[in-house]
Amino acid sequence: MEQTNEYIIRPPSKFSLNLRELWTYRELFYFFTWRDIKVKYKQTVLGILWAILQPVMMMVVLTLVFGQALGVSSDGMPYPVFVYSGLLLWNVFSSGLSGAANSMVDNAEMIKKIYFPRLIIPMSAILVAAFDFLIALVVYIGLLIYFQQSVHIGKILIFLPLSLLLTIITTFGLGCLLAAFNVKYRDFRYIVPFLIQFLLFVNPVMYSTSIFKSDLAQYLIALNPMAGAINMSRFAFIDTPIQWDLIAISTSSALFLLVIGIYTFRKMEAYFADIA
Amino acid sequence: MSTILEIHEISKQYQLRHDRSGYLSLRDTIVDVFKNKSQDKKGEFWALKDVNFEVEQGESLGIIGRNGAGKSTLLKILSRITPPTKGYVRARGRVASLLEVGTGFHPELSGRENIFFNGSVLGLSKKEITHKFDEIVDFAGTETFLDTPLKHYSSGMKLRLAFAVAAHLEPEILVIDEVLAVGDAEFQKKCLGKMDEVSKSGRTILFVSHNMAAVRTLCTRAALLDEGRLTMLGETEKVISHYLESQEDQLALVHDLKDLPRKQSAGGLRFKTLTFNQTEYLPGDTLSIRLDCSDDGQRYKNLSVELLLSDDYGYPIIHLSNDFLNQQVHYKPEAAFVFTVPSLNVRPGRYHLRLFLRANGQIEDWIHNVATVQVNSGNIYNFTNSNRIRGLVQPEFEFVQTD
């Protein structure tokens, strides 16, 4: 039994993150993620293979169009490796974001009947996407070996997890924001898919940001934390010095998104059951 | 005994948005910004108003009241699903709510997986679930289907599984809303037994139900809510009889339907009054219901006039319509519709009436909770102990002993 069982229910007032409460619900968080992963691949013939097939097929098409036909620069890396490294993180972002944005509406029945910290829902939607990342990572390693890509081991061990973390923070911040708005305004059902499609071209998944020469352009690009994350994941293959100022910019804007997202979500969460 | 739940001046207000679909669109909000606020006056509605009471440790408190009295809103506040607008609640213990059992069940997951997920959602730890797993499965009686996806379960099996998980929660305060609304008699008995056991083990129960018999057996005290206010709090028996008396005005011969809330209505052709042939009935009596309508002068053809009597649990018991007799009906002003059931062979109890009117396939009027048909204790066989007859219907039957 918990020691302090007494609590007070009152009209929502001050903003509070209430991390302690989230911690007591950690098991539910695990179960949510576990359920979503299970459900995602239930009654599919290929099951978890889809987590590999999607990025691989995208990689093949993009390699044919951008790598072969258009000859887009890939900073000296084999184009398949280049584009796959981008797709890895991009898929965490795109499937995590659309999952999180719809998560509150999809679980509306539960929200109307049982109390638990609502943040668990979008959070687990993003972890499901991160799980797919781990599966797709297997192919990534295969690709690196096949193309005999020279890798700086130290750099990849540091920057690949860091780029994933940056992606998760970005996705979570934006996902919370969209999830909260989606409950209130269903317009976001239509905005989110468009937004994701649009952002694919803004992010350096199939091209390199080195095509923009000016410093100002690099700083502007770094403001987009996803661009920062994708570039970061490629550090291990390129011998240019690491630009810490760009990393700092991307990290700050990711944290900014996170704060805005969680704040909005927490502000609105008390009324989710009334308006969902 | 100590106070485990303090409910202090709780009020809950909802905003009613007229002429709008259920949810907001971005456009509405943007338009609102440019609109003069006072022009677009939104309706305010107090679902609960200044409700005050305390619940003692280990007590079973029944909460009764008409539909829309605020019972469910109160439970939602207690289980922290929605915040109060004013006031506060002080709780000394974990509250688990069974607002509807089976919440969080996923059709694609197997029975086993759902037990774990549902248990976790309801606040059990993984260790507790593993520990109680066999007990839960045993209570539900669904061993053979543990690895079948839930979507292949019958609704009865789903319910049993859901209740089994819920029954094994061990919160200090258990909040229950109409879990007995479904399920067969056998299972309901099992559930009542389990709840009795829970209350005997010293835990606190808040029980919302329309089933007065269940409230009587389970609860020592009851609270009566009416239009968001707490109108009575005290011994179960007193509160229930007060409530039933206040309900008796529903047993009038003539009911004015003009101002009743509509489930759906086109506005043209509407039910105006309803007239019973008696205020109360005995099994075997003739039930006759006359319906008068009001119209807007248009011609309405190919009507379906439907009437549904359901029991306290919401089960449909009698469903009548001119369609079932293959009678084509066109609307005639000043003419009424009359349904007659020559012999009302149903078990004593209260039956709730719904009305439904369609013209040319379009829904014209649809009302729930129109009136109550009270069938008093008795039977059509002239048997002395009516309570022994458990059947929902009392058909005429013959019995012989062969040679």
XYZ file of C-alpha atoms in Angstrom:
679
model
C 0.000 0.000 0.000
C 1.136 3.527 -0.715
C 1.718 5.585 2.399
C -0.087 8.745 1.401
C -3.483 7.739 0.233
C -5.208 11.002 0.853
C -5.817 13.291 -2.052
C -8.114 16.104 -3.021
C -10.185 16.490 -6.133
C -10.776 20.134 -6.996
C -11.322 22.367 -9.988
C -8.186 22.527 -12.118
C -6.021 25.446 -11.147
C -2.288 25.644 -11.418
C -0.215 23.885 -14.017
C 1.706 20.937 -12.661
C 3.710 18.287 -14.415
C 3.107 15.817 -11.615
C 5.989 13.522 -12.436
C 5.450 11.563 -9.252
C 2.039 10.489 -10.366
C 3.396 9.501 -13.781
C 5.956 7.373 -12.012
C 3.314 5.484 -10.024
C 1.591 4.717 -13.295
C 4.726 3.450 -15.045
C 3.334 -0.042 -15.372
C 0.273 1.184 -17.184
C 2.587 3.026 -19.523
C 4.330 -0.250 -20.258
C 1.004 -2.014 -20.816
C -0.233 0.679 -23.176
C 2.868 0.393 -25.319
C 2.717 -3.374 -25.175
C -0.935 -3.348 -26.261
C -0.341 -0.921 -29.105
C 2.563 -2.943 -30.462
C 0.549 -6.160 -30.223
C -2.515 -4.668 -31.844
C -0.529 -3.002 -34.595
C 0.641 -6.286 -36.057
C -2.287 -8.548 -35.133
C -3.966 -10.272 -38.021
C -1.252 -9.258 -40.461
C 0.446 -12.047 -42.382
C 3.858 -10.428 -42.341
C 3.505 -9.117 -38.823
C 6.533 -7.311 -37.549
C 8.229 -7.591 -40.950
C 6.213 -4.542 -41.946
C 8.454 -2.461 -39.741
C 11.313 -3.452 -42.059
C 9.473 -3.575 -45.362
C 8.201 -0.018 -45.247
C 11.560 1.743 -44.951
C 13.264 -0.748 -47.275
C 10.723 -0.188 -50.031
C 10.937 3.566 -49.576
C 14.701 3.289 -49.734
C 14.595 1.372 -53.027
C 12.262 3.867 -54.674
C 14.103 6.918 -53.409
C 17.451 5.430 -54.458
C 16.156 4.817 -57.970
C 14.631 8.272 -58.347
C 16.932 10.569 -56.394
C 20.156 8.559 -56.223
C 20.248 7.083 -59.742
C 18.007 9.182 -61.981
C 18.545 12.613 -60.469
C 21.953 12.017 -58.941
C 21.283 13.861 -55.707
C 24.397 14.381 -53.598
C 24.697 12.191 -50.527
C 27.825 13.606 -48.948
C 29.954 10.825 -50.386
C 27.930 8.033 -48.794
C 26.268 5.319 -50.869
C 22.818 6.746 -51.522
C 20.881 3.754 -50.058
C 22.757 4.088 -46.744
C 22.259 7.839 -46.826
C 18.526 7.734 -47.441
C 17.918 4.805 -45.089
C 19.608 6.619 -42.220
C 17.191 9.486 -42.822
C 14.183 7.224 -43.184
C 14.927 5.486 -39.889
C 14.363 8.667 -37.913
C 11.765 10.054 -40.250
C 9.560 7.006 -39.681
C 9.793 7.415 -35.918
C 8.689 11.004 -36.394
C 5.914 10.426 -38.921
C 4.323 7.327 -37.421
C 4.885 8.593 -33.891
C 3.327 11.931 -34.697
C 0.264 10.584 -36.426
C -0.132 7.947 -33.716
C 0.138 10.494 -30.934
C -2.104 13.028 -32.633
C -4.908 10.504 -32.998
C -4.234 8.655 -29.761
C -6.525 10.673 -27.518
C -9.459 10.441 -29.898
C -8.846 6.734 -30.464
C -8.869 6.072 -26.729
C -11.775 8.416 -26.024
C -13.900 5.614 -24.588
C -11.313 4.872 -21.964
C -10.719 8.527 -21.176
C -14.392 8.966 -20.448
C -14.441 6.117 -17.972
C -11.176 5.679 -16.161
C -8.712 8.083 -14.667
C -5.010 7.813 -15.306
C -2.447 10.410 -16.347
C -3.456 11.142 -19.932
C 0.119 11.832 -20.985
C 0.653 8.081 -21.061
C -1.417 7.786 -24.207
C 0.557 9.954 -26.657
C 3.781 8.848 -25.002
C 3.135 5.201 -25.690
C 2.118 5.971 -29.279
C 5.615 7.348 -29.793
C 7.274 4.402 -28.112
C 5.497 2.129 -30.576
C 7.190 4.053 -33.356
C 10.505 3.784 -31.535
C 9.994 0.036 -31.346
C 9.713 -0.080 -35.142
C 12.964 1.858 -35.239
C 14.734 -0.925 -33.372
C 13.437 -3.512 -35.824
C 14.417 -1.430 -38.846
C 17.841 -0.910 -37.300
C 18.695 -4.527 -38.123
C 18.464 -3.734 -41.832
C 20.538 -0.609 -41.292
C 23.383 -2.636 -39.877
C 23.048 -5.040 -42.806
C 23.257 -2.132 -45.241
C 26.375 -0.729 -43.592
C 28.079 -4.093 -43.913
C 26.915 -4.699 -47.486
C 28.082 -1.293 -48.763
C 31.260 -1.541 -46.676
C 30.529 1.899 -45.315
C 33.381 3.143 -43.186
C 31.965 3.988 -39.798
C 33.403 5.854 -36.878
C 32.280 3.453 -34.154
C 32.565 5.912 -31.298
C 30.566 8.512 -33.154
C 27.776 6.153 -34.140
C 27.409 4.846 -30.595
C 27.008 8.389 -29.330
C 25.136 10.124 -32.100
C 22.664 7.484 -33.226
C 21.044 7.183 -29.764
C 21.248 10.960 -29.363
C 19.553 11.532 -32.706
C 16.816 9.085 -31.704
C 16.379 10.923 -28.423
C 16.140 14.250 -30.223
C 13.561 12.753 -32.582
C 11.504 11.382 -29.696
C 11.555 14.702 -27.856
C 10.471 16.557 -30.989
C 7.780 14.039 -31.822
C 6.493 13.971 -28.289
C 6.264 17.746 -28.009
C 4.506 18.181 -31.315
C 2.435 15.032 -30.743
C 1.086 16.257 -27.398
C 0.183 19.584 -28.928
C -1.663 17.972 -31.827
C -3.302 15.343 -29.598
C -4.749 18.033 -27.353
C -6.003 20.104 -30.261
C -7.385 17.038 -32.004
C -9.659 16.345 -29.057
C -11.071 19.828 -29.268
C -11.007 20.450 -32.993
C -11.374 17.472 -35.262
C -9.951 19.559 -38.087
C -6.605 18.228 -36.989
C -7.583 14.816 -38.305
C -7.027 16.307 -41.749
C -4.211 18.640 -40.880
C -1.879 15.972 -39.517
C -1.483 13.748 -42.611
C -0.912 16.813 -44.732
C 1.571 18.211 -42.262
C 3.569 14.987 -42.298
C 3.632 14.835 -46.076
C 4.749 18.433 -46.206
C 7.462 17.977 -43.600
C 8.998 15.041 -45.446
C 10.247 17.471 -48.056
C 11.366 20.064 -45.529
C 13.571 17.523 -43.795
C 16.858 16.281 -45.245
C 15.719 12.680 -45.671
C 16.493 12.330 -49.363
C 18.844 15.252 -49.834
C 21.748 16.632 -47.872
C 21.626 20.020 -46.171
C 25.160 20.619 -47.449
C 23.585 21.806 -50.697
C 22.793 25.037 -48.886
C 26.075 26.876 -48.657
C 25.434 29.928 -46.501
C 25.850 29.830 -42.720
C 22.541 31.550 -42.244
C 20.799 28.741 -44.116
C 22.482 26.174 -41.860
C 21.278 28.000 -38.742
C 17.764 28.245 -40.091
C 17.747 24.562 -40.931
C 18.987 23.716 -37.436
C 15.915 25.426 -36.020
C 14.031 22.389 -37.280
C 14.976 19.771 -34.689
C 14.166 16.890 -37.027
C 16.696 18.188 -39.555
C 19.185 18.406 -36.712
C 18.441 14.827 -35.675
C 18.745 13.424 -39.183
C 22.026 15.234 -39.780
C 23.280 14.021 -36.447
C 22.624 10.405 -37.343
C 25.008 10.814 -40.298
C 27.899 12.254 -38.304
C 29.529 8.859 -38.004
C 30.037 8.592 -41.761
C 31.322 12.051 -42.562
C 34.690 13.401 -41.535
C 33.712 17.055 -41.303
C 33.997 18.586 -37.810
C 30.878 18.507 -35.710
C 29.128 21.857 -35.448
C 28.067 21.990 -31.831
C 26.302 25.302 -32.227
C 23.912 23.737 -34.729
C 23.275 20.846 -32.360
C 22.580 23.305 -29.568
C 20.067 25.156 -31.725
C 18.244 21.958 -32.696
C 18.181 20.706 -29.126
C 16.814 23.991 -27.830
C 14.046 24.105 -30.358
C 13.166 20.463 -29.614
C 12.947 21.271 -25.903
C 10.899 24.344 -26.696
C 8.416 22.182 -28.621
C 8.356 19.716 -25.738
C 7.525 22.394 -23.174
C 4.829 23.966 -25.339
C 3.348 20.555 -26.126
C 3.225 19.253 -22.562
C 1.991 22.569 -21.219
C -0.900 22.717 -23.687
C -1.752 19.089 -23.101
C -1.761 19.437 -19.325
C -3.830 22.594 -19.531
C -6.512 20.906 -21.579
C -6.404 17.397 -20.174
C -8.902 17.954 -17.355
C -11.611 18.587 -19.916
C -10.797 15.795 -22.338
C -13.537 13.595 -20.895
C -16.114 16.347 -21.377
C -15.310 17.159 -24.975
C -13.896 13.933 -26.414
C -15.403 4.620 11.983
C -13.713 7.421 10.121
C -14.697 9.470 7.154
C -13.141 8.175 3.973
C -14.786 10.491 1.476
C -15.723 14.108 2.052
C -17.754 15.713 -0.663
C -17.814 19.437 -0.158
C -20.055 21.859 -2.083
C -19.465 20.041 -5.343
C -20.951 21.696 -8.415
C -20.462 20.854 -12.036
C -21.444 23.078 -14.884
C -21.662 22.154 -18.521
C -21.881 24.551 -21.402
C -24.644 23.772 -23.800
C -23.969 24.795 -27.333
C -27.169 25.112 -29.260
C -27.620 24.296 -32.917
C -24.194 22.778 -33.116
C -23.093 19.302 -33.825
C -21.459 17.348 -31.024
C -17.958 18.636 -31.442
C -16.342 21.859 -32.207
C -14.652 22.724 -35.441
C -11.870 25.191 -35.763
C -14.103 27.373 -37.888
C -16.652 27.716 -35.086
C -14.003 28.982 -32.738
C -12.603 31.418 -35.267
C -16.075 32.688 -36.054
C -16.766 33.046 -32.320
C -13.805 35.345 -31.908
C -15.309 37.824 -34.338
C -18.794 37.490 -32.978
C -20.203 39.556 -30.214
C -20.213 37.189 -27.257
C -23.519 38.390 -25.878
C -25.264 37.635 -29.149
C -24.346 34.002 -29.136
C -25.523 33.218 -25.673
C -24.552 29.752 -24.649
C -26.770 27.773 -22.346
C -25.403 26.883 -18.970
C -26.432 23.764 -17.227
C -25.635 22.706 -13.708
C -25.391 18.924 -13.654
C -24.598 19.105 -9.942
C -25.254 21.948 -7.550
C -23.747 22.272 -4.063
C -23.692 18.606 -3.189
C -22.418 17.899 0.310
C -22.051 14.599 2.064
C -19.619 12.291 3.753
C -19.039 8.603 3.417
C -17.765 6.520 6.291
C -15.086 3.903 6.008
C -16.577 0.509 5.175
C -19.982 1.869 4.315
C -22.033 0.952 1.243
C -23.842 4.001 0.013
C -26.480 3.810 -2.677
C -27.014 6.751 -4.987
C -30.402 6.886 -6.617
C -32.384 9.303 -8.680
C -34.044 9.773 -12.009
C -32.166 9.766 -15.292
C -30.302 13.035 -15.589
C -30.351 13.695 -11.847
C -26.560 13.945 -11.791
C -25.647 10.495 -10.479
C -23.206 9.674 -13.211
C -21.642 13.134 -13.121
C -21.018 12.696 -9.408
C -19.332 9.357 -9.966
C -17.249 10.843 -12.759
C -15.990 13.531 -10.432
C -15.240 11.020 -7.686
C -13.281 8.878 -10.089
C -11.408 11.949 -11.382
C -12.574 11.607 -14.950
C -13.900 15.116 -15.022
C -13.083 17.945 -12.617
C -15.748 19.755 -10.584
C -16.498 23.379 -11.414
C -16.667 24.299 -7.732
C -16.044 22.603 -4.439
C -13.696 19.811 -3.538
C -13.599 16.163 -2.598
C -11.237 14.786 -0.011
C -10.610 11.091 -0.431
C -8.596 8.889 1.882
C -7.890 5.901 -0.282
C -7.645 4.629 -3.794
C -10.855 5.018 -5.767
C -11.550 2.458 -8.464
C -14.548 2.989 -10.643
C -16.567 0.542 -12.603
C -18.391 3.137 -14.626
C -18.694 0.489 -17.199
C -16.959 -2.806 -16.894
C -14.754 -3.862 -19.757
C -13.358 -0.433 -20.444
C -10.155 -0.755 -22.361
C -10.956 -4.174 -23.733
C -9.464 -4.522 -27.152
C -11.197 -6.835 -29.631
C -7.947 -7.917 -31.293
C -6.288 -9.039 -28.078
C -6.866 -12.468 -26.570
C -8.712 -13.023 -23.317
C -5.433 -13.486 -21.476
C -3.946 -10.289 -22.890
C -7.090 -8.359 -22.111
C -7.050 -9.484 -18.495
C -3.578 -8.046 -18.146
C -4.287 -4.827 -19.982
C -7.678 -4.213 -18.407
C -6.370 -5.066 -14.963
C -3.566 -2.599 -15.406
C -5.917 0.125 -16.612
C -8.077 -0.457 -13.554
C -5.078 0.011 -11.322
C -3.732 -3.471 -10.610
C -0.016 -4.060 -10.777
C 1.394 -6.746 -13.006
C 2.335 -8.760 -9.953
C -1.193 -8.587 -8.577
C -2.676 -9.651 -11.893
C -0.334 -12.608 -12.226
C -1.149 -13.563 -8.668
C -4.914 -13.399 -9.185
C -4.973 -14.600 -12.752
C -6.368 -18.069 -12.076
C -8.968 -16.684 -9.714
C -10.115 -14.183 -12.336
C -10.350 -16.798 -15.062
C -12.187 -19.081 -12.698
C -14.717 -16.402 -11.791
C -15.335 -15.583 -15.434
C -15.551 -19.228 -16.461
C -13.827 -18.653 -19.799
C -10.786 -20.950 -19.468
C -11.205 -22.550 -22.862
C -11.140 -19.266 -24.744
C -8.168 -17.651 -23.042
C -6.149 -17.421 -26.234
C -9.003 -16.523 -28.555
C -9.211 -12.894 -29.657
C -11.915 -11.086 -27.749
C -13.803 -10.226 -30.917
C -14.902 -13.845 -31.148
C -16.387 -13.815 -27.638
C -20.121 -13.582 -27.104
C -21.267 -10.451 -25.345
C -22.071 -12.481 -22.260
C -18.574 -13.916 -22.113
C -17.056 -10.478 -22.564
C -19.129 -9.165 -19.696
C -18.205 -12.037 -17.421
C -14.531 -11.568 -18.129
C -14.794 -7.832 -17.576
C -16.578 -8.173 -14.301
C -14.180 -10.855 -13.139
C -11.242 -8.487 -13.573
C -13.105 -5.661 -11.899
C -14.218 -7.828 -8.998
C -10.621 -8.560 -8.129
C -9.620 -4.960 -7.669
C -8.901 -4.124 -4.101
C -9.355 -0.385 -3.782
C -10.405 1.301 -0.567
C -13.331 2.897 -2.370
C -15.192 1.121 -5.129
C -17.493 3.141 -7.351
C -20.043 1.124 -9.288
C -22.477 2.344 -11.901
C -25.078 -0.015 -13.249
C -22.810 -2.995 -13.748
C -25.825 -5.144 -13.198
C -27.590 -3.637 -16.160
C -26.687 -6.629 -18.269
C -25.964 -10.291 -17.876
C -28.202 -13.183 -17.010
C -29.827 -13.679 -13.622
C -27.276 -16.273 -12.570
C -24.386 -13.980 -13.275
C -26.077 -11.026 -11.618
C -26.439 -13.092 -8.490
C -22.762 -13.935 -8.608
C -21.905 -10.244 -8.989
C -24.106 -9.184 -6.103
C -22.506 -11.883 -3.982
C -19.064 -10.625 -4.866
C -19.980 -7.041 -4.056
C -21.436 -8.121 -0.757
C -18.165 -9.872 -0.021
C -16.247 -6.710 -0.932
C -18.326 -4.596 1.402
C -18.007 -7.117 4.219
C -14.234 -7.007 3.894
C -14.408 -3.423 5.128
C -14.140 -1.581 1.862
C -16.330 1.330 0.916
C -18.782 1.061 -1.945
C -20.660 3.752 -3.811
C -23.373 2.114 -5.816
C -25.494 3.819 -8.445
C -28.407 1.824 -9.709
C -31.966 1.875 -10.890
C -32.381 -1.559 -9.438
C -33.954 -0.790 -6.075
C -33.780 -4.396 -4.955
C -30.015 -4.417 -5.407
C -29.624 -1.098 -3.604
C -31.714 -2.454 -0.743
C -29.612 -5.585 -0.310
C -26.249 -3.905 -0.681
C -26.544 -0.510 0.917
C -27.169 0.672 4.427
C -27.524 4.310 3.468
C -28.686 5.972 0.321
C -28.500 9.420 -1.230
C -31.212 10.762 -3.479
C -30.285 13.203 -6.213
C -32.780 15.321 -8.049
C -31.836 17.795 -10.752
C -28.275 18.012 -9.521
C -29.130 18.554 -5.878
C -28.907 16.176 -2.976
C -32.493 16.025 -1.761
C -32.277 13.235 0.770
C -29.649 11.246 2.596
C -30.354 8.558 5.112
C -31.476 4.997 5.666
C -31.826 3.126 2.400
C -35.402 2.058 3.025
C -36.620 5.578 3.771
C -34.835 7.133 0.816
C -36.077 4.497 -1.586
C -39.675 4.807 -0.498
C -39.458 8.595 -0.716
C -38.029 8.243 -4.216
C -40.682 5.776 -5.344
C -43.437 8.024 -4.004
C -42.066 10.953 -5.937
C -42.055 8.747 -8.991
C -45.709 7.952 -8.649
C -46.803 11.116 -10.343
C -45.571 9.330 -13.421
C -48.452 6.915 -13.088
C -51.110 9.316 -14.287
C -53.705 8.316 -16.853
C -52.940 11.160 -19.207
C -49.404 12.282 -19.973
C -48.547 15.511 -21.684
C -45.675 14.789 -24.064
C -45.207 18.211 -25.609
C -42.323 19.313 -23.407
C -40.497 16.014 -22.951
C -36.917 15.942 -24.199
C -36.619 14.255 -27.578
C -34.060 11.701 -28.599
C -34.616 12.900 -32.130
C -37.344 14.941 -33.718
C -38.005 16.522 -37.085
C -40.486 18.882 -35.509
C -43.403 18.475 -37.880
C -45.369 15.523 -36.660
C -45.030 14.922 -32.931
C -46.630 12.960 -30.147
C -48.826 15.273 -28.091
C -50.485 13.223 -25.366
C -50.525 9.671 -24.165
C -53.455 8.111 -22.365
C -53.432 4.848 -20.448
C -56.618 2.911 -19.698
C -55.454 2.397 -16.084
C -52.862 3.992 -13.827
C -51.573 0.655 -12.560
C -51.877 -2.879 -13.809
C -51.906 -6.460 -12.660
C -50.538 -9.314 -14.752
C -53.258 -10.296 -17.185
C -54.890 -6.862 -17.321
C -55.679 -5.219 -20.620
C -53.164 -2.539 -21.483
C -54.363 0.136 -23.829
C -52.332 3.148 -24.864
C -53.790 5.992 -26.874
C -51.475 8.407 -28.646
C -52.543 11.809 -29.919
C -50.296 13.770 -32.218
C -49.805 17.370 -33.252
C -48.837 18.332 -36.799
C -47.735 21.329 -38.816
C -50.417 21.004 -41.458
C -48.385 18.929 -43.877
C -49.481 15.540 -45.116
C -47.687 12.613 -43.573
C -47.934 9.211 -45.186
C -46.746 5.668 -44.554
C -46.375 6.007 -40.823
C -44.617 3.641 -38.473
C -45.849 4.092 -34.949
C -43.718 2.166 -32.491
C -43.877 1.559 -28.795
C -41.304 -0.178 -26.652
C -41.602 -1.280 -23.052
C -38.343 -2.143 -21.363
C -37.553 -3.268 -17.841
C -35.377 -1.568 -15.228
C -32.296 -3.054 -16.813
C -33.118 -1.575 -20.198
C -34.054 -4.907 -21.749
C -36.821 -4.556 -24.317
C -39.806 -6.581 -23.159
C -42.628 -5.563 -25.440
C -42.203 -3.959 -28.840
C -45.274 -3.027 -30.832
C -45.671 -1.381 -34.216
C -48.333 -1.113 -36.864
C -45.671 -2.415 -39.249
C -45.660 -5.790 -37.525
C -49.351 -6.178 -38.386
C -48.661 -5.074 -41.966
C -50.976 -2.132 -41.521
C -50.366 0.859 -43.711
C -51.275 4.056 -41.909
C -51.521 7.627 -43.174
C -51.786 10.552 -40.840
C -55.232 12.015 -40.246
C -55.524 15.098 -38.049
C -57.749 14.563 -35.010
C -57.382 10.783 -35.266
C -55.444 8.996 -32.537
C -53.460 5.769 -32.543
C -54.442 3.114 -30.026
C -52.379 0.084 -29.078
C -54.210 -2.593 -27.123
C -52.616 -5.595 -25.488
C -55.548 -7.775 -24.396
C -53.621 -9.553 -21.692
C -50.459 -8.131 -20.183
C -48.792 -11.380 -19.216
C -45.599 -10.023 -17.731
C -43.870 -10.314 -14.413
C -44.737 -7.602 -11.865
C -42.405 -4.650 -12.063
C -41.944 -1.298 -13.652
C -41.715 -0.977 -17.390
C -40.442 2.095 -19.127
C -42.043 3.339 -22.285
C -40.399 4.648 -25.426
C -42.174 6.033 -28.444
C -41.065 6.252 -32.012
C -42.736 7.774 -35.045
C -41.647 7.612 -38.661
C -43.287 8.986 -41.795
C -42.100 7.793 -45.200
C -38.996 6.356 -43.596
C -38.051 9.685 -41.977
C -37.866 9.875 -38.190
C -40.439 12.398 -37.041
C -40.379 11.886 -33.298
C -38.520 9.700 -30.837
C -38.848 9.887 -27.051
C -37.279 7.857 -24.259
C -38.659 7.571 -20.715
C -42.107 8.702 -21.742
C -43.905 7.090 -18.825
C -43.788 4.107 -16.528
C -46.142 1.172 -16.684
C -46.462 -0.192 -13.184
C -47.427 -3.853 -12.984
C -48.272 -4.698 -9.381
C -47.543 -7.948 -7.672
C -49.810 -10.740 -8.829
C -50.092 -13.443 -11.442
C -52.566 -14.687 -13.968
C -52.836 -18.148 -12.422
C -54.418 -17.106 -9.113
C -51.431 -18.645 -7.389
C -50.996 -17.438 -3.817
C -47.255 -16.720 -3.789
C -46.578 -14.450 -6.761
C -42.971 -13.942 -5.757
C -42.214 -17.565 -6.503
C -42.938 -17.098 -10.175
C -39.680 -15.996 -11.704
C -40.497 -15.963 -15.403
C -40.471 -12.705 -17.246
C -43.621 -13.692 -19.090
C -46.609 -15.471 -17.661
C -48.101 -17.379 -20.567
C -51.244 -19.409 -20.247
C -50.214 -23.017 -20.105
C -51.542 -26.475 -19.477
C -50.191 -29.248 -17.320
C -51.247 -32.870 -17.254
C -49.982 -36.074 -15.748
C -50.060 -38.882 -18.273
C -51.454 -42.243 -17.336
